[in-house]
């Protein structure tokens, strides 16, 4: 990793987050990470290990209690106000009064000229993104008329419309069935391969993490700490069958054992 | 997944409830018919004098006989009610927007809004009549005061009924305050606003009638007071029936506007 890469990427330096109150909870402790621009980084860990907190700190939604975050040489807050991030939340967070297409177009309506894809063809782009995520024909449906999986896909199309340089994804496909999840994983890799965005992808699934990512960060719970950073050795493009290879299986079990031993201590 | 299943189930319940309520006026109408029938029979059978309790048939006859000038009085009362409703609701809405955006304003003004709410309007009405005379003004003010609180409380709640994640989404998009208001807060508040408006609609009619009691030369309230001096119970009942009908119609007009405005599924709160 050359210094130039790091400078244009995301750097977390001994970041800690403590939620106050009478019984303070340490959500993250001493997290240092260097994520070069264009990397696909997966973050795995059990519930309550601060995965979501980590994404919020990187995106400038949450100020770390200690430590610093720099994104493309700016502070996280600056990067946020420059709309460098696309955030996919655990819940789809769709606006119930907008139809599916309207929800996909929402970032464009808010950003206006700040959206690099803004223009007369934006609606066409939104329709294409909806087709890409398998929602052709559902453009005029309201969110309440869509299944949970379809809502998640609307959220995915919505984040792709403004081509943010960094995608932060908080278990975006957690609510989906396995087949849809596989399909969206491939689509996400496709988007990433073309746009070369930086992706921080939080998931419960070690398999999903290894299949998608260049590196996998393993977090331990309470306090959230980096236990291990594994580099995924598999070349791209990766077929879905990769997951049945012995090497894939052994990496999966190695990471799983890391999580389990830490849970006992 | 679970959450979405729940919304689906809730949507279904809402749908079913809507069907039952739309056909559901039939039992209510039957009950009313039954009550009127019993009333008629009892009054006739027991030979109750009309100046104590008139029979429904007599009230109906009175309504038809006096319909032309009763309609004029009703129109006057409704004018007061609708004006008060518009003024009170708009003021409440603007106040709620201020409350949500400037916390200090809420801390300063909300206790006084409650005080305003606790003052009985029957106590303020005579004062307003002294100040403004037998004009439209005191009635409109009373109707506006009575509409203010339910709209204020509901709108404030509605403007705040925005999920943290939706706010985070807007922040990630670096949305400006105006954009957050128009695209997120306002639409998500509308179901609450309309719930408040429906309450305010019925209250505004009551408010204007009460204000008319304390000094008026026309309107349904004036009719009731005059009829009571003459112990004209038939006319009193006719006026009561009319004012109640007017309140119900106003309530449903707001309901229709709501239905036309909130087009998305599950938008309407407390469907019945």
Short mmCIF file of C-alpha atoms in Angstrom, two decimals:
data_model
loop_
_atom_site.label_atom_id
_atom_site.label_comp_id
_atom_site.label_asym_id
_atom_site.label_seq_id
_atom_site.Cartn_x
_atom_site.Cartn_y
_atom_site.Cartn_z
CA UNK A 1 0.00 0.00 0.00
CA UNK A 2 1.68 3.16 -1.15
CA UNK A 3 1.29 6.40 0.82
CA UNK A 4 -0.40 8.03 -2.17
CA UNK A 5 -3.13 5.39 -2.04
CA UNK A 6 -3.71 5.99 1.62
CA UNK A 7 -3.87 9.73 1.19
CA UNK A 8 -6.68 9.40 -1.31
CA UNK A 9 -8.47 6.81 0.78
CA UNK A 10 -9.90 6.60 4.26
CA UNK A 11 -7.70 6.64 7.34
CA UNK A 12 -8.89 5.94 10.85
CA UNK A 13 -6.37 6.70 13.55
CA UNK A 14 -7.01 5.20 17.02
CA UNK A 15 -10.71 5.94 16.80
CA UNK A 16 -12.80 5.35 19.89
CA UNK A 17 -16.46 5.98 20.49
CA UNK A 18 -18.04 6.03 23.93
CA UNK A 19 -21.74 6.58 24.33
CA UNK A 20 -22.21 8.66 27.45
CA UNK A 21 -24.76 8.62 30.19
CA UNK A 22 -24.49 7.11 33.62
CA UNK A 23 -23.34 3.76 32.31
CA UNK A 24 -21.05 4.67 29.45
CA UNK A 25 -20.79 2.07 26.72
CA UNK A 26 -17.59 1.76 24.76
CA UNK A 27 -18.81 1.08 21.24
CA UNK A 28 -15.43 1.28 19.54
CA UNK A 29 -11.95 1.19 21.00
CA UNK A 30 -8.63 2.02 19.37
CA UNK A 31 -9.66 1.32 15.80
CA UNK A 32 -6.96 2.11 13.27
CA UNK A 33 -7.49 1.31 9.63
CA UNK A 34 -6.17 2.45 6.29
CA UNK A 35 -8.51 1.89 3.40
CA UNK A 36 -7.04 2.79 0.01
CA UNK A 37 -9.40 4.37 -2.49
CA UNK A 38 -11.20 1.77 -4.53
CA UNK A 39 -10.89 -1.01 -1.97
CA UNK A 40 -13.80 -3.26 -1.11
CA UNK A 41 -13.57 -3.73 2.65
CA UNK A 42 -15.93 -5.97 4.58
CA UNK A 43 -16.47 -5.67 8.30
CA UNK A 44 -17.79 -8.69 10.17
CA UNK A 45 -18.58 -9.25 13.79
CA UNK A 46 -21.38 -10.28 16.09
CA UNK A 47 -24.20 -7.95 17.06
CA UNK A 48 -23.18 -5.06 19.25
CA UNK A 49 -19.58 -4.95 18.09
CA UNK A 50 -19.91 -1.40 16.81
CA UNK A 51 -20.04 -2.17 13.10
CA UNK A 52 -22.77 0.38 12.46
CA UNK A 53 -21.02 2.87 14.72
CA UNK A 54 -17.90 2.49 12.61
CA UNK A 55 -19.81 3.39 9.44
CA UNK A 56 -21.39 6.37 11.14
CA UNK A 57 -18.00 7.63 12.26
CA UNK A 58 -16.52 7.27 8.77
CA UNK A 59 -19.50 9.08 7.21
CA UNK A 60 -19.28 12.01 9.59
CA UNK A 61 -22.71 11.30 11.05
CA UNK A 62 -21.07 10.63 14.40
CA UNK A 63 -18.08 12.39 15.88
CA UNK A 64 -15.58 9.94 17.40
CA UNK A 65 -14.89 10.44 21.10
CA UNK A 66 -11.16 10.05 20.48
CA UNK A 67 -9.00 9.66 17.41
CA UNK A 68 -9.28 11.08 13.92
CA UNK A 69 -10.85 10.11 10.63
CA UNK A 70 -9.71 11.40 7.28
CA UNK A 71 -11.47 10.77 4.00
CA UNK A 72 -9.67 11.69 0.79
CA UNK A 73 -7.60 14.10 2.84
CA UNK A 74 -10.62 15.81 4.37
CA UNK A 75 -12.33 15.40 7.69
CA UNK A 76 -15.27 13.03 7.69
CA UNK A 77 -17.58 15.99 8.29
CA UNK A 78 -16.22 17.85 5.27
CA UNK A 79 -16.49 14.75 3.12
CA UNK A 80 -20.08 14.33 4.24
CA UNK A 81 -21.00 17.87 3.34
CA UNK A 82 -19.34 17.33 -0.05
CA UNK A 83 -21.65 14.32 -0.51
CA UNK A 84 -18.82 11.84 -0.90
CA UNK A 85 -20.80 9.06 0.76
CA UNK A 86 -23.58 6.79 -0.21
CA UNK A 87 -25.11 5.14 2.83
CA UNK A 88 -27.27 2.04 2.69
CA UNK A 89 -28.94 1.52 6.04
CA UNK A 90 -30.10 -1.67 7.70
CA UNK A 91 -33.69 -0.64 7.03
CA UNK A 92 -34.47 0.53 3.52
CA UNK A 93 -35.60 3.97 4.86
CA UNK A 94 -37.89 4.67 1.93
CA UNK A 95 -40.30 7.59 1.97
CA UNK A 96 -43.79 6.04 2.00
CA UNK A 97 -45.34 8.99 0.14
CA UNK A 98 -43.02 8.59 -2.84
CA UNK A 99 -43.39 5.84 -5.41
CA UNK A 100 -40.42 3.50 -5.95
CA UNK A 101 -39.08 5.61 -8.82
CA UNK A 102 -39.53 8.77 -6.77
CA UNK A 103 -37.52 7.23 -3.97
CA UNK A 104 -34.71 6.31 -6.35
CA UNK A 105 -34.74 9.88 -7.67
CA UNK A 106 -34.80 11.45 -4.19
CA UNK A 107 -31.02 12.07 -3.97
CA UNK A 108 -31.14 13.83 -7.33
CA UNK A 109 -34.01 16.03 -6.15
CA UNK A 110 -32.09 16.96 -3.02
CA UNK A 111 -28.70 17.40 -4.63
CA UNK A 112 -29.85 19.08 -7.82
CA UNK A 113 -26.77 20.31 -9.65
CA UNK A 114 -24.53 18.83 -6.99
CA UNK A 115 -25.44 15.43 -8.38
CA UNK A 116 -22.90 14.46 -11.06
CA UNK A 117 -25.59 12.53 -12.95
CA UNK A 118 -28.06 15.42 -12.76
CA UNK A 119 -29.73 16.29 -16.02
CA UNK A 120 -32.58 15.43 -18.34
CA UNK A 121 -31.45 11.82 -18.51
CA UNK A 122 -31.53 11.27 -14.72
CA UNK A 123 -34.95 9.67 -14.79
CA UNK A 124 -33.79 7.29 -17.51
CA UNK A 125 -30.81 6.40 -15.32
CA UNK A 126 -33.16 5.75 -12.38
CA UNK A 127 -35.27 3.43 -14.52
CA UNK A 128 -32.14 1.61 -15.69
CA UNK A 129 -30.90 1.18 -12.11
CA UNK A 130 -34.28 -0.21 -11.14
CA UNK A 131 -34.05 -2.69 -14.01
CA UNK A 132 -30.52 -3.59 -12.91
CA UNK A 133 -31.70 -4.51 -9.42
CA UNK A 134 -34.61 -6.48 -10.84
CA UNK A 135 -37.41 -4.01 -10.19
CA UNK A 136 -38.57 -3.34 -13.74
CA UNK A 137 -42.33 -2.84 -13.70
CA UNK A 138 -42.41 -1.67 -10.08
CA UNK A 139 -41.48 1.97 -10.73
CA UNK A 140 -44.95 3.27 -9.84
CA UNK A 141 -45.47 1.12 -6.74
CA UNK A 142 -45.48 2.68 -3.31
CA UNK A 143 -43.01 1.18 -0.79
CA UNK A 144 -45.87 -0.31 1.23
CA UNK A 145 -46.82 -2.30 -1.85
CA UNK A 146 -43.35 -3.86 -2.14
CA UNK A 147 -41.89 -6.81 -0.25
CA UNK A 148 -39.01 -6.29 2.16
CA UNK A 149 -36.51 -7.56 -0.38
CA UNK A 150 -37.83 -5.23 -3.05
CA UNK A 151 -37.63 -2.30 -0.67
CA UNK A 152 -33.96 -3.09 -0.01
CA UNK A 153 -33.37 -3.09 -3.75
CA UNK A 154 -35.02 0.30 -4.13
CA UNK A 155 -32.62 1.55 -1.45
CA UNK A 156 -29.70 0.11 -3.42
CA UNK A 157 -30.83 1.79 -6.65
CA UNK A 158 -31.29 5.04 -4.73
CA UNK A 159 -27.71 5.07 -3.46
CA UNK A 160 -26.30 4.28 -6.90
CA UNK A 161 -27.99 7.20 -8.63
CA UNK A 162 -25.57 9.88 -7.47
CA UNK A 163 -22.34 7.92 -7.89
CA UNK A 164 -20.83 8.66 -4.49
CA UNK A 165 -17.13 7.96 -4.25
CA UNK A 166 -17.53 5.89 -1.09
CA UNK A 167 -20.32 3.43 -0.38
CA UNK A 168 -21.08 2.61 3.24
CA UNK A 169 -23.35 -0.37 3.52
CA UNK A 170 -24.81 -1.53 6.81
CA UNK A 171 -26.05 -5.08 6.32
CA UNK A 172 -27.90 -3.94 3.22
CA UNK A 173 -28.98 -7.42 2.15
CA UNK A 174 -29.69 -8.79 5.63
CA UNK A 175 -33.42 -8.93 4.98
CA UNK A 176 -33.14 -10.77 1.67
CA UNK A 177 -33.47 -14.41 0.76
CA UNK A 178 -30.31 -16.21 -0.32
CA UNK A 179 -31.00 -16.09 -4.07
CA UNK A 180 -31.75 -12.39 -4.16
CA UNK A 181 -28.77 -11.78 -1.96
CA UNK A 182 -26.45 -13.69 -4.31
CA UNK A 183 -27.79 -11.78 -7.25
CA UNK A 184 -27.38 -8.41 -5.59
CA UNK A 185 -23.91 -9.33 -4.43
CA UNK A 186 -22.91 -9.97 -8.04
CA UNK A 187 -24.56 -6.74 -9.11
CA UNK A 188 -22.77 -4.83 -6.41
CA UNK A 189 -19.41 -6.28 -7.50
CA UNK A 190 -20.29 -5.32 -11.04
CA UNK A 191 -21.04 -1.73 -10.06
CA UNK A 192 -17.91 -1.59 -7.97
CA UNK A 193 -15.72 -3.01 -10.75
CA UNK A 194 -16.99 -0.35 -13.13
CA UNK A 195 -17.05 2.67 -10.85
CA UNK A 196 -14.15 1.73 -8.58
CA UNK A 197 -15.79 3.26 -5.58
CA UNK A 198 -14.51 2.52 -2.13
CA UNK A 199 -16.90 0.19 -0.33
CA UNK A 200 -17.23 -0.44 3.39
CA UNK A 201 -19.60 -3.34 3.73
CA UNK A 202 -20.87 -4.43 7.14
CA UNK A 203 -22.33 -7.90 7.38
CA UNK A 204 -23.09 -10.73 9.77
CA UNK A 205 -22.13 -13.27 7.19
CA UNK A 206 -18.48 -14.27 7.01
CA UNK A 207 -19.12 -15.98 3.67
CA UNK A 208 -20.63 -12.87 2.16
CA UNK A 209 -17.72 -10.82 3.46
CA UNK A 210 -15.08 -13.07 1.95
CA UNK A 211 -16.92 -13.42 -1.33
CA UNK A 212 -17.19 -9.67 -1.80
CA UNK A 213 -14.18 -8.07 -0.22
CA UNK A 214 -10.50 -7.43 -0.80
CA UNK A 215 -9.99 -7.48 2.94
CA UNK A 216 -12.14 -8.56 5.83
CA UNK A 217 -11.98 -6.78 9.17
CA UNK A 218 -13.06 -8.90 12.13
CA UNK A 219 -14.45 -6.92 15.05
CA UNK A 220 -14.99 -8.14 18.59
CA UNK A 221 -17.97 -7.01 20.62
CA UNK A 222 -18.06 -4.72 23.68
CA UNK A 223 -15.80 -2.90 23.22
CA UNK A 224 -15.63 -3.05 19.44
CA UNK A 225 -12.01 -3.73 18.60
CA UNK A 226 -10.24 -4.99 15.52
CA UNK A 227 -9.31 -8.62 16.16
CA UNK A 228 -7.92 -9.37 12.77
CA UNK A 229 -7.67 -8.05 9.24
CA UNK A 230 -7.63 -10.82 6.64
CA UNK A 231 -6.60 -10.27 3.04
CA UNK A 232 -8.79 -12.27 0.70
CA UNK A 233 -6.52 -14.05 -1.82
CA UNK A 234 -9.10 -14.91 -4.50
CA UNK A 235 -8.84 -13.30 -7.92
CA UNK A 236 -11.67 -11.43 -9.58
CA UNK A 237 -14.15 -11.79 -11.11
CA UNK A 238 -15.31 -14.32 -8.56
CA UNK A 239 -17.98 -16.82 -9.56
CA UNK A 240 -20.59 -17.78 -6.96
CA UNK A 241 -19.18 -21.35 -7.01
CA UNK A 242 -16.02 -19.98 -5.41
CA UNK A 243 -17.79 -20.38 -2.11
CA UNK A 244 -17.63 -24.16 -2.40
CA UNK A 245 -13.85 -24.26 -2.91
CA UNK A 246 -11.83 -25.73 -0.03
CA UNK A 247 -9.68 -22.61 0.24
CA UNK A 248 -12.79 -20.49 0.65
CA UNK A 249 -14.09 -22.84 3.30
CA UNK A 250 -10.88 -22.85 5.28
CA UNK A 251 -10.70 -19.03 5.29
CA UNK A 252 -14.31 -18.92 6.45
CA UNK A 253 -13.67 -21.29 9.32
CA UNK A 254 -10.47 -19.47 10.28
CA UNK A 255 -12.35 -16.17 10.63
CA UNK A 256 -15.23 -17.86 12.40
CA UNK A 257 -12.86 -19.38 14.97
CA UNK A 258 -11.40 -15.90 15.56
CA UNK A 259 -14.85 -14.59 16.40
CA UNK A 260 -15.67 -17.52 18.63
CA UNK A 261 -12.47 -17.49 20.67
CA UNK A 262 -12.90 -13.82 21.25
CA UNK A 263 -16.48 -14.27 22.35
CA UNK A 264 -15.32 -16.62 25.11
CA UNK A 265 -12.63 -14.39 26.54
CA UNK B 1 -38.08 -9.01 7.22
CA UNK B 2 -40.12 -9.22 10.36
CA UNK B 3 -40.78 -5.50 10.33
CA UNK B 4 -41.95 -5.60 6.73
CA UNK B 5 -44.25 -8.51 7.40
CA UNK B 6 -45.74 -6.47 10.15
CA UNK B 7 -46.34 -3.49 7.93
CA UNK B 8 -47.99 -5.80 5.41
CA UNK B 9 -50.26 -7.23 8.08
CA UNK B 10 -51.04 -3.76 9.33
CA UNK B 11 -51.81 -2.60 5.80
CA UNK B 12 -54.21 -5.48 5.47
CA UNK B 13 -55.90 -4.68 8.75
CA UNK B 14 -56.25 -1.08 7.69
CA UNK B 15 -57.82 -2.14 4.42
CA UNK B 16 -60.27 -4.43 6.11
CA UNK B 17 -61.07 -1.85 8.74
CA UNK B 18 -61.74 0.67 6.01
CA UNK B 19 -64.17 -1.66 4.30
CA UNK B 20 -65.99 -2.36 7.55
CA UNK B 21 -66.19 1.32 8.42
CA UNK B 22 -67.40 2.37 4.98
CA UNK B 23 -70.22 -0.16 5.23
CA UNK B 24 -70.21 0.33 8.97
CA UNK B 25 -72.49 3.34 8.95
CA UNK B 26 -75.43 0.95 8.41
CA UNK B 27 -75.61 -0.37 12.00
CA UNK B 28 -75.22 3.18 13.30
CA UNK B 29 -78.02 4.43 11.05
CA UNK B 30 -80.25 1.56 12.14
CA UNK B 31 -79.59 2.35 15.79
CA UNK B 32 -80.47 6.00 15.21
CA UNK B 33 -83.65 4.98 13.42
CA UNK B 34 -84.57 2.69 16.29
CA UNK B 35 -83.91 5.43 18.85
CA UNK B 36 -86.03 7.92 16.90
CA UNK B 37 -88.83 5.39 16.60
CA UNK B 38 -88.82 4.65 20.34
CA UNK B 39 -88.72 8.40 21.06
CA UNK B 40 -91.70 8.97 18.79
CA UNK B 41 -93.70 6.10 20.35
CA UNK B 42 -92.93 7.10 23.94
CA UNK B 43 -93.75 10.77 23.39
CA UNK B 44 -97.04 9.97 21.68
CA UNK B 45 -98.04 7.11 24.00
CA UNK B 46 -97.23 8.98 27.23
CA UNK B 47 -98.72 12.18 25.81
CA UNK B 48 -95.64 14.25 26.71
CA UNK B 49 -96.36 17.96 26.14
CA UNK B 50 -94.45 19.30 23.12
CA UNK B 51 -92.95 22.18 25.14
CA UNK B 52 -91.08 19.61 27.28
CA UNK B 53 -90.07 17.01 24.69
CA UNK B 54 -91.37 17.34 21.15
CA UNK B 55 -91.69 14.23 19.05
CA UNK B 56 -89.22 13.61 16.19
CA UNK B 57 -92.04 14.14 13.71
CA UNK B 58 -92.78 17.57 15.16
CA UNK B 59 -89.11 18.50 15.10
CA UNK B 60 -88.90 17.39 11.47
CA UNK B 61 -91.99 19.44 10.64
CA UNK B 62 -90.47 22.46 12.38
CA UNK B 63 -87.25 22.01 10.44
CA UNK B 64 -89.08 21.92 7.13
CA UNK B 65 -91.38 24.82 7.99
CA UNK B 66 -88.57 27.11 9.15
CA UNK B 67 -85.92 25.76 6.79
CA UNK B 68 -85.34 28.94 4.82
CA UNK B 69 -84.33 31.20 7.69
CA UNK B 70 -82.76 28.34 9.70
CA UNK B 71 -80.52 27.70 6.69
CA UNK B 72 -79.47 31.35 6.67
CA UNK B 73 -78.57 31.15 10.38
CA UNK B 74 -76.74 27.90 9.86
CA UNK B 75 -74.82 29.46 7.00
CA UNK B 76 -73.81 32.36 9.23
CA UNK B 77 -72.61 30.01 11.99
CA UNK B 78 -70.69 27.91 9.50
CA UNK B 79 -69.05 31.02 8.05
CA UNK B 80 -67.81 31.87 11.56
CA UNK B 81 -66.72 28.28 12.16
CA UNK B 82 -64.87 27.90 8.87
CA UNK B 83 -63.13 31.28 9.19
CA UNK B 84 -62.11 30.43 12.76
CA UNK B 85 -60.99 26.98 11.66
CA UNK B 86 -58.81 28.41 8.89
CA UNK B 87 -57.26 31.11 11.06
CA UNK B 88 -56.75 28.85 14.08
CA UNK B 89 -55.34 25.95 12.09
CA UNK B 90 -52.97 28.09 10.03
CA UNK B 91 -51.68 29.85 13.14
CA UNK B 92 -51.25 26.50 14.87
CA UNK B 93 -49.40 25.05 11.88
CA UNK B 94 -46.98 27.96 11.66
CA UNK B 95 -46.45 27.82 15.42
CA UNK B 96 -45.70 24.11 15.22
CA UNK B 97 -43.13 24.67 12.47
CA UNK B 98 -41.49 27.31 14.66
CA UNK B 99 -41.57 24.95 17.67
CA UNK B 100 -39.82 22.21 15.76
CA UNK B 101 -37.12 24.44 14.32
CA UNK B 102 -36.49 26.82 17.20
CA UNK B 103 -36.56 24.97 20.49
CA UNK B 104 -36.47 28.18 22.51
CA UNK B 105 -39.78 29.26 21.01
CA UNK B 106 -41.34 25.99 22.06
CA UNK B 107 -40.01 26.27 25.61
CA UNK B 108 -41.25 29.84 25.84
CA UNK B 109 -44.64 29.44 24.22
CA UNK B 110 -45.87 25.91 24.79
CA UNK B 111 -46.81 26.38 28.48
CA UNK B 112 -48.89 29.39 27.42
CA UNK B 113 -50.55 27.38 24.70
CA UNK B 114 -51.65 24.98 27.43
CA UNK B 115 -52.87 27.89 29.55
CA UNK B 116 -54.87 29.17 26.58
CA UNK B 117 -56.29 25.67 26.24
CA UNK B 118 -57.33 25.50 29.91
CA UNK B 119 -59.18 28.82 29.94
CA UNK B 120 -62.83 27.92 29.34
CA UNK B 121 -63.94 29.58 26.14
CA UNK B 122 -67.31 30.37 27.72
CA UNK B 123 -65.34 32.63 30.04
CA UNK B 124 -63.57 34.54 27.27
CA UNK B 125 -66.55 34.82 24.94
CA UNK B 126 -68.42 37.58 26.88
CA UNK B 127 -65.22 39.59 27.10
CA UNK B 128 -64.70 39.39 23.36
CA UNK B 129 -68.30 40.40 22.84
CA UNK B 130 -67.71 43.51 24.94
CA UNK B 131 -64.68 44.36 22.82
CA UNK B 132 -66.03 43.57 19.37
CA UNK B 133 -69.79 43.78 19.78
CA UNK B 134 -72.41 41.64 18.09
CA UNK B 135 -70.16 41.09 15.10
CA UNK B 136 -68.49 38.20 13.37
CA UNK B 137 -65.17 38.85 15.08
CA UNK B 138 -65.64 37.33 18.58
CA UNK B 139 -67.12 34.14 17.10
CA UNK B 140 -64.24 33.73 14.68
CA UNK B 141 -61.72 34.33 17.47
CA UNK B 142 -63.37 31.75 19.73
CA UNK B 143 -63.53 29.19 16.91
CA UNK B 144 -59.87 29.90 16.11
CA UNK B 145 -58.81 29.49 19.75
CA UNK B 146 -60.63 26.20 20.06
CA UNK B 147 -59.04 24.88 16.83
CA UNK B 148 -55.55 26.01 17.73
CA UNK B 149 -54.54 23.42 20.30
CA UNK B 150 -55.41 20.11 18.59
CA UNK B 151 -53.74 21.25 15.37
CA UNK B 152 -50.69 22.55 17.23
CA UNK B 153 -50.15 19.35 19.20
CA UNK B 154 -50.72 17.03 16.25
CA UNK B 155 -48.59 19.02 13.83
CA UNK B 156 -45.72 19.28 16.31
CA UNK B 157 -45.86 15.55 16.85
CA UNK B 158 -46.10 14.91 13.12
CA UNK B 159 -43.14 17.12 12.25
CA UNK B 160 -41.10 15.22 14.83
CA UNK B 161 -42.30 11.80 13.67
CA UNK B 162 -39.25 11.40 11.49
CA UNK B 163 -37.05 8.37 11.99
CA UNK B 164 -33.40 8.84 12.93
CA UNK B 165 -32.34 6.91 9.88
CA UNK B 166 -34.39 9.14 7.58
CA UNK B 167 -32.64 12.15 9.13
CA UNK B 168 -29.29 10.42 8.65
CA UNK B 169 -30.16 9.78 5.02
CA UNK B 170 -30.82 13.49 4.58
CA UNK B 171 -27.55 14.32 6.36
CA UNK B 172 -25.54 11.95 4.18
CA UNK B 173 -27.05 13.78 1.21
CA UNK B 174 -26.02 17.02 2.91
CA UNK B 175 -29.60 18.23 2.52
CA UNK B 176 -30.37 21.82 3.45
CA UNK B 177 -32.86 22.64 6.18
CA UNK B 178 -35.48 23.77 3.69
CA UNK B 179 -35.06 20.57 1.74
CA UNK B 180 -35.40 18.46 4.90
CA UNK B 181 -38.59 20.36 5.72
CA UNK B 182 -40.30 20.10 2.33
CA UNK B 183 -39.18 16.64 1.38
CA UNK B 184 -39.20 14.85 4.74
CA UNK B 185 -40.79 16.63 7.68
CA UNK B 186 -43.82 18.09 5.96
CA UNK B 187 -44.99 14.97 4.11
CA UNK B 188 -44.44 12.75 7.14
CA UNK B 189 -46.39 15.22 9.31
CA UNK B 190 -49.45 15.39 7.04
CA UNK B 191 -51.29 12.36 8.45
CA UNK B 192 -50.96 13.90 11.93
CA UNK B 193 -51.95 17.35 10.70
CA UNK B 194 -55.13 15.96 9.19
CA UNK B 195 -55.96 14.04 12.35
CA UNK B 196 -55.76 17.39 14.16
CA UNK B 197 -57.79 19.18 11.50
CA UNK B 198 -60.61 16.63 11.74
CA UNK B 199 -60.89 17.26 15.48
CA UNK B 200 -60.66 21.02 14.93
CA UNK B 201 -63.44 20.95 12.33
CA UNK B 202 -66.07 19.68 14.79
CA UNK B 203 -64.75 21.87 17.59
CA UNK B 204 -64.95 25.02 15.44
CA UNK B 205 -68.73 24.63 15.05
CA UNK B 206 -69.13 24.24 18.82
CA UNK B 207 -66.89 27.27 19.37
CA UNK B 208 -68.86 29.57 17.12
CA UNK B 209 -72.21 28.49 18.64
CA UNK B 210 -70.96 29.03 22.18
CA UNK B 211 -69.69 32.47 21.15
CA UNK B 212 -73.10 33.28 19.70
CA UNK B 213 -74.71 32.52 23.07
CA UNK B 214 -72.96 35.50 24.61
CA UNK B 215 -74.16 38.05 22.10
CA UNK B 216 -75.33 37.71 18.54
CA UNK B 217 -78.18 38.76 16.30
CA UNK B 218 -78.07 35.74 14.05
CA UNK B 219 -76.66 32.24 13.83
CA UNK B 220 -77.68 28.87 15.24
CA UNK B 221 -76.51 29.83 18.73
CA UNK B 222 -78.68 32.93 18.58
CA UNK B 223 -81.65 30.81 17.44
CA UNK B 224 -81.19 28.43 20.37
CA UNK B 225 -81.00 31.27 22.91
CA UNK B 226 -84.06 33.03 21.48
CA UNK B 227 -86.03 29.78 21.35
CA UNK B 228 -85.15 29.01 24.96
CA UNK B 229 -86.61 32.40 26.06
CA UNK B 230 -89.85 31.40 24.39
CA UNK B 231 -89.64 27.78 25.64
CA UNK B 232 -89.88 26.81 22.00
CA UNK B 233 -88.36 23.35 22.46
CA UNK B 234 -89.29 22.25 18.96
CA UNK B 235 -87.16 25.00 17.47
CA UNK B 236 -84.38 24.28 19.97
CA UNK B 237 -84.28 20.64 18.97
CA UNK B 238 -84.35 21.59 15.31
CA UNK B 239 -81.40 23.95 15.83
CA UNK B 240 -79.48 21.33 17.82
CA UNK B 241 -80.02 18.74 15.07
CA UNK B 242 -78.87 21.22 12.43
CA UNK B 243 -75.70 22.23 14.26
CA UNK B 244 -74.77 18.62 14.89
CA UNK B 245 -75.36 17.83 11.23
CA UNK B 246 -73.18 20.79 10.23
CA UNK B 247 -70.36 19.53 12.47
CA UNK B 248 -70.57 16.07 10.95
CA UNK B 249 -70.53 17.46 7.40
CA UNK B 250 -67.53 19.68 8.16
CA UNK B 251 -65.71 16.69 9.68
CA UNK B 252 -66.30 14.64 6.54
CA UNK B 253 -65.32 17.45 4.20
CA UNK B 254 -61.93 17.50 5.92
CA UNK B 255 -61.87 13.71 5.63
CA UNK B 256 -62.44 13.95 1.87
CA UNK B 257 -59.71 16.55 1.46
CA UNK B 258 -57.43 14.29 3.47
CA UNK B 259 -58.21 11.30 1.30
CA UNK B 260 -57.52 13.35 -1.83
CA UNK B 261 -54.24 14.71 -0.43
CA UNK B 262 -52.75 11.61 1.19
CA UNK B 263 -52.61 9.19 -1.70
CA UNK B 264 -50.03 6.75 -0.43
CA UNK B 265 -51.09 3.51 1.29
CA UNK B 266 -51.32 3.52 5.09
CA UNK B 267 -51.12 7.29 5.14
CA UNK B 268 -54.21 7.97 7.21
CA UNK B 269 -54.10 7.74 10.99
CA UNK B 270 -57.05 6.42 13.02
CA UNK B 271 -59.10 5.53 9.98
CA UNK B 272 -62.40 5.43 11.84
#
